[in-house]
Amino acid sequence: MGVLNVTPDSFSDGGRWLDPDAAVTHGLRMVADGADVVDVGGESTRPGADPVPVHEELRRVLPVVEALIPHVRVSIDTRKTEVAEAALEAGATLVNDVSASLAPVARAAGAGWVAMHMKGDPRTMQRAPIYDDVVAEVTAFLVDRASTAGMDEVWIDPGIGFGKTLEHNLALLAHLRDLVATGYPVVVGTSRKAFLGRLTGDAPTGDRVEASVATAAWAMSQGAAMVRVHDVGPTVEAAKRLAR
Ligand code: HH2
């Protein structure tokens, strides 16, 4: 799954694909590099991000979704019912839902749904998140949401970096097989995230490619069915090597 953020403020590619033509060109580039799905988002969910009004999110994502539909499976990365509905109407077939609350919208359209775990909301989620047992709590939450969704295609995602400390993220990655064992296909998004910066001497986002590919490869080796990445080419290369 290639990440396409049509936003001014995403933590790693904010502002780069705000122009619809540039966004579509980048989306097609990821398809050429081997992405099976392009995940289009119009609202940053980085820690501290401000919410975006519906009309603005629609204005950002819809032209890009429409242009990519003939070329690749498109997922819509949103927390808003209206945006998910409009993107599905335009031809998207997967709702990537960091709020894990849009199952009815995906179900009504006969689309797939990615349920992600997040503790709190983006504005406050990184203020000292606490769990007794992060792996057990995230797994239980996701199984509950997935099993009550009432649809065929449900993916679960531990939500790396969403209300989690470095230690929480590492525990979830170390125990990814617990999530895989639930039987639901698992999505993992580590790409360029802050915890990788911390592990690599405060490397800026552009210098986190190797760490991103390494953690994506780890996730795939543990049974993740999809990885959500900015750097599609090197990740596909790693996936091919794992498959050998
Ligand atoms: N991470 C981000 C956004 N959406 N969706 C899923 N399923 N899993 C993730 O880990 C995930 C996600 C955050 O990354 P990004 O889109 O690059 O940044 P921003 O939220 O700043 O746009």
Short mmCIF file of C-alpha atoms and ligand atoms in Angstrom, two decimals:
data_model
loop_
_atom_site.label_atom_id
_atom_site.label_comp_id
_atom_site.label_asym_id
_atom_site.label_seq_id
_atom_site.Cartn_x
_atom_site.Cartn_y
_atom_site.Cartn_z
CA MET A 1 0.00 0.00 0.00
CA GLY A 2 1.59 3.25 -1.18
CA VAL A 3 0.94 6.41 0.87
CA LEU A 4 -0.34 9.44 -1.01
CA ASN A 5 -0.96 12.38 1.31
CA VAL A 6 -2.72 15.26 -0.43
CA THR A 7 -2.07 17.55 2.53
CA PRO A 8 0.07 20.58 3.37
CA ASP A 9 1.16 19.19 6.74
CA SER A 10 1.73 15.42 6.72
CA PHE A 11 4.78 14.61 8.80
CA SER A 12 6.93 13.28 5.99
CA ASP A 13 5.51 14.31 2.61
CA GLY A 14 3.34 17.29 3.62
CA GLY A 15 2.96 19.81 0.79
CA ARG A 16 4.65 17.65 -1.86
CA TRP A 17 1.46 16.28 -3.43
CA LEU A 18 -1.03 19.07 -2.66
CA ASP A 19 -1.29 19.89 -6.36
CA PRO A 20 -3.63 17.22 -7.85
CA ASP A 21 -1.46 16.66 -10.94
CA ALA A 22 1.62 16.12 -8.81
CA ALA A 23 -0.35 13.76 -6.56
CA VAL A 24 -1.60 11.67 -9.48
CA THR A 25 1.87 11.51 -11.02
CA HIS A 26 3.28 10.29 -7.72
CA GLY A 27 0.45 7.77 -7.34
CA LEU A 28 1.16 6.35 -10.80
CA ARG A 29 4.85 6.22 -9.94
CA MET A 30 4.05 4.07 -6.90
CA VAL A 31 1.93 1.79 -9.12
CA ALA A 32 4.86 1.45 -11.54
CA ASP A 33 7.06 0.64 -8.53
CA GLY A 34 4.73 -2.21 -7.55
CA ALA A 35 2.07 -0.84 -5.20
CA ASP A 36 -1.11 -2.96 -5.19
CA VAL A 37 -3.11 -0.24 -3.43
CA VAL A 38 -2.70 3.54 -3.30
CA ASP A 39 -3.95 5.08 -0.06
CA VAL A 40 -5.17 8.63 -0.65
CA GLY A 41 -5.51 10.89 2.38
CA GLY A 42 -6.48 14.55 2.77
CA GLU A 43 -6.01 15.02 6.50
CA SER A 44 -2.78 14.55 8.43
CA THR A 45 -3.11 12.43 11.55
CA ARG A 46 0.39 13.14 12.80
CA PRO A 47 0.62 13.88 16.52
CA GLY A 48 -0.67 17.39 17.18
CA ALA A 49 -2.37 17.78 13.78
CA ASP A 50 -5.45 19.99 13.55
CA PRO A 51 -8.65 18.52 12.05
CA VAL A 52 -9.54 19.51 8.46
CA PRO A 53 -13.12 20.55 7.47
CA VAL A 54 -15.05 18.07 5.32
CA HIS A 55 -15.29 20.33 2.27
CA GLU A 56 -11.54 20.92 2.26
CA GLU A 57 -10.73 17.21 2.64
CA LEU A 58 -13.11 16.39 -0.23
CA ARG A 59 -11.55 19.09 -2.40
CA ARG A 60 -8.10 17.59 -1.84
CA VAL A 61 -8.80 13.92 -2.33
CA LEU A 62 -11.62 13.50 -4.86
CA PRO A 63 -9.82 14.58 -8.07
CA VAL A 64 -6.89 12.35 -7.13
CA VAL A 65 -9.07 9.35 -6.33
CA GLU A 66 -10.96 9.74 -9.61
CA ALA A 67 -7.76 9.97 -11.67
CA LEU A 68 -6.18 6.89 -10.07
CA ILE A 69 -9.21 4.57 -10.21
CA PRO A 70 -8.52 3.23 -13.73
CA HIS A 71 -4.96 2.30 -12.76
CA VAL A 72 -4.95 0.78 -9.28
CA ARG A 73 -7.03 -0.22 -6.28
CA VAL A 74 -7.59 3.00 -4.32
CA SER A 75 -8.15 3.20 -0.60
CA ILE A 76 -9.40 6.33 1.13
CA ASP A 77 -7.56 7.27 4.32
CA THR A 78 -10.12 9.24 6.31
CA ARG A 79 -11.97 9.49 9.62
CA LYS A 80 -15.03 11.15 8.05
CA THR A 81 -18.18 9.41 6.83
CA GLU A 82 -18.80 12.01 4.10
CA VAL A 83 -15.30 11.70 2.69
CA ALA A 84 -15.36 7.89 2.73
CA GLU A 85 -18.77 7.84 1.04
CA ALA A 86 -17.71 10.26 -1.70
CA ALA A 87 -14.49 8.38 -2.40
CA LEU A 88 -16.33 5.04 -2.55
CA GLU A 89 -18.85 6.61 -4.89
CA ALA A 90 -15.93 7.73 -7.07
CA GLY A 91 -14.62 4.16 -7.22
CA ALA A 92 -12.39 3.59 -4.19
CA THR A 93 -12.91 0.06 -2.81
CA LEU A 94 -11.15 0.19 0.56
CA VAL A 95 -11.68 2.46 3.58
CA ASN A 96 -8.49 2.94 5.58
CA ASP A 97 -9.90 4.04 8.90
CA VAL A 98 -7.58 5.22 11.67
CA SER A 99 -10.66 5.82 13.84
CA ALA A 100 -11.89 2.21 13.40
CA SER A 101 -15.43 3.58 13.27
CA LEU A 102 -16.43 3.58 9.60
CA ALA A 103 -17.39 -0.08 9.16
CA PRO A 104 -21.03 0.77 8.34
CA VAL A 105 -19.91 3.08 5.54
CA ALA A 106 -17.62 0.47 3.99
CA ARG A 107 -20.23 -2.25 4.45
CA ALA A 108 -22.98 -0.22 2.74
CA ALA A 109 -20.76 0.24 -0.30
CA GLY A 110 -19.57 -3.39 -0.41
CA ALA A 111 -16.01 -2.15 0.12
CA GLY A 112 -13.18 -3.44 2.30
CA TRP A 113 -12.27 -1.86 5.62
CA VAL A 114 -8.99 -1.38 7.50
CA ALA A 115 -9.61 -1.00 11.24
CA MET A 116 -6.67 0.70 12.95
CA HIS A 117 -6.03 1.04 16.67
CA MET A 118 -5.50 4.53 18.04
CA LYS A 119 -5.48 5.62 21.68
CA GLY A 120 -7.10 9.05 21.93
CA ASP A 121 -7.02 11.41 18.97
CA PRO A 122 -4.15 12.87 16.95
CA ARG A 123 -4.06 16.17 18.83
CA THR A 124 -3.36 14.56 22.19
CA MET A 125 -2.48 10.91 21.60
CA GLN A 126 1.25 11.17 22.26
CA ARG A 127 0.81 12.76 25.71
CA ALA A 128 2.02 9.89 27.90
CA PRO A 129 -0.07 6.96 26.60
CA ILE A 130 -0.40 4.16 29.17
CA TYR A 131 -1.33 0.48 28.74
CA ASP A 132 -1.18 -2.47 31.14
CA ASP A 133 -0.37 -4.79 28.24
CA VAL A 134 -0.23 -3.00 24.92
CA VAL A 135 -0.22 -6.15 22.77
CA ALA A 136 -3.20 -7.73 24.53
CA GLU A 137 -5.19 -4.49 24.62
CA VAL A 138 -4.62 -3.61 20.96
CA THR A 139 -5.39 -7.18 19.87
CA ALA A 140 -8.60 -7.33 21.90
CA PHE A 141 -9.77 -3.96 20.57
CA LEU A 142 -9.15 -4.91 16.95
CA VAL A 143 -10.76 -8.35 17.22
CA ASP A 144 -13.81 -6.75 18.80
CA ARG A 145 -14.15 -4.19 15.98
CA ALA A 146 -13.41 -6.73 13.23
CA SER A 147 -15.77 -9.40 14.53
CA THR A 148 -18.69 -6.99 14.81
CA ALA A 149 -18.12 -5.30 11.44
CA GLY A 150 -20.34 -7.71 9.57
CA MET A 151 -18.48 -7.75 6.27
CA ASP A 152 -16.15 -9.99 4.30
CA GLU A 153 -13.04 -7.89 3.87
CA VAL A 154 -11.72 -6.61 7.19
CA TRP A 155 -8.06 -5.82 7.83
CA ILE A 156 -6.60 -4.98 11.24
CA ASP A 157 -3.74 -2.59 11.98
CA PRO A 158 -1.99 -1.99 15.34
CA GLY A 159 -1.61 1.73 14.60
CA ILE A 160 2.10 2.18 15.09
CA GLY A 161 2.72 5.65 16.56
CA PHE A 162 -0.94 6.36 17.33
CA GLY A 163 -0.96 6.86 21.10
CA LYS A 164 2.12 4.70 21.64
CA THR A 165 5.58 5.23 23.05
CA LEU A 166 8.70 3.82 21.42
CA GLU A 167 8.46 0.81 23.75
CA HIS A 168 4.80 0.23 22.84
CA ASN A 169 5.61 0.33 19.12
CA LEU A 170 8.48 -2.12 19.55
CA ALA A 171 6.36 -4.49 21.65
CA LEU A 172 3.63 -4.50 18.98
CA LEU A 173 6.17 -5.21 16.25
CA ALA A 174 7.89 -7.91 18.32
CA HIS A 175 4.55 -9.64 18.94
CA LEU A 176 2.98 -9.11 15.54
CA ARG A 177 2.29 -12.82 15.38
CA ASP A 178 -0.35 -12.36 18.09
CA LEU A 179 -2.29 -10.16 15.68
CA VAL A 180 -1.66 -12.48 12.73
CA ALA A 181 -2.94 -15.41 14.83
CA THR A 182 -6.37 -13.76 15.04
CA GLY A 183 -6.90 -14.81 11.43
CA TYR A 184 -7.64 -11.29 10.19
CA PRO A 185 -5.20 -9.98 7.57
CA VAL A 186 -2.82 -7.54 9.25
CA VAL A 187 -1.72 -4.14 7.91
CA VAL A 188 1.36 -2.45 9.39
CA GLY A 189 2.47 1.16 8.93
CA THR A 190 5.93 2.02 10.23
CA SER A 191 7.03 4.11 7.28
CA ARG A 192 9.29 7.05 8.24
CA LYS A 193 7.61 7.36 11.63
CA ALA A 194 9.09 9.21 14.60
CA PHE A 195 10.04 6.06 16.53
CA LEU A 196 12.37 5.14 13.64
CA GLY A 197 13.93 8.58 13.94
CA ARG A 198 14.58 7.92 17.61
CA LEU A 199 16.16 4.56 16.81
CA THR A 200 18.43 6.07 14.16
CA GLY A 201 19.99 9.02 16.00
CA ASP A 202 17.19 11.49 15.27
CA ALA A 203 17.39 10.99 11.51
CA PRO A 204 15.06 13.37 9.62
CA THR A 205 12.09 11.74 7.84
CA GLY A 206 13.87 11.54 4.47
CA ASP A 207 16.72 9.57 6.07
CA ARG A 208 14.46 6.88 7.52
CA VAL A 209 14.10 4.85 4.33
CA GLU A 210 16.35 1.95 5.37
CA ALA A 211 14.72 1.71 8.79
CA SER A 212 11.31 1.85 7.14
CA VAL A 213 12.15 -0.94 4.70
CA ALA A 214 13.73 -3.03 7.47
CA THR A 215 10.64 -2.76 9.67
CA ALA A 216 8.31 -3.43 6.72
CA ALA A 217 10.37 -6.53 5.90
CA TRP A 218 10.16 -7.59 9.54
CA ALA A 219 6.38 -7.14 9.50
CA MET A 220 6.04 -9.18 6.30
CA SER A 221 8.29 -11.90 7.71
CA GLN A 222 5.97 -12.14 10.71
CA GLY A 223 2.93 -12.61 8.52
CA ALA A 224 1.63 -9.08 7.86
CA ALA A 225 -0.49 -9.18 4.72
CA MET A 226 0.04 -5.53 3.76
CA VAL A 227 2.51 -2.80 4.63
CA ARG A 228 1.67 0.89 4.25
CA VAL A 229 4.75 2.69 2.93
CA HIS A 230 6.04 5.89 1.34
CA ASP A 231 8.99 4.19 -0.37
CA VAL A 232 7.30 1.59 -2.55
CA GLY A 233 10.23 0.60 -4.79
CA PRO A 234 12.67 -0.55 -2.07
CA THR A 235 9.86 -2.15 -0.06
CA VAL A 236 8.70 -4.22 -3.05
CA GLU A 237 12.33 -5.23 -3.58
CA ALA A 238 12.51 -6.43 0.04
CA ALA A 239 9.19 -8.28 -0.34
CA LYS A 240 10.48 -10.11 -3.41
CA ARG A 241 13.59 -11.22 -1.54
CA LEU A 242 11.50 -12.49 1.37
CA ALA A 243 9.33 -14.45 -1.04
CA ARG A 244 12.32 -16.31 -2.52
N1 HH2 B 1 -0.37 5.87 9.59
C1 HH2 B 1 -0.65 7.13 9.15
C2 HH2 B 1 -1.84 7.39 8.46
N2 HH2 B 1 -2.70 6.39 8.17
N3 HH2 B 1 -3.29 4.12 8.26
C3 HH2 B 1 -3.05 2.87 8.67
N4 HH2 B 1 -3.89 1.88 8.38
N5 HH2 B 1 -1.91 2.56 9.38
C4 HH2 B 1 -0.99 3.52 9.72
O1 HH2 B 1 0.01 3.19 10.38
C5 HH2 B 1 -1.24 4.86 9.31
C6 HH2 B 1 -2.43 5.13 8.57
C7 HH2 B 1 0.30 8.24 9.45
O2 HH2 B 1 1.25 8.36 8.44
P1 HH2 B 1 1.21 9.40 7.22
O3 HH2 B 1 -0.05 9.24 6.40
O4 HH2 B 1 2.45 9.25 6.44
O5 HH2 B 1 1.24 10.82 7.88
P2 HH2 B 1 0.14 11.92 8.18
O6 HH2 B 1 -0.87 11.32 9.10
O7 HH2 B 1 0.92 13.04 8.81
O8 HH2 B 1 -0.51 12.33 6.88
#
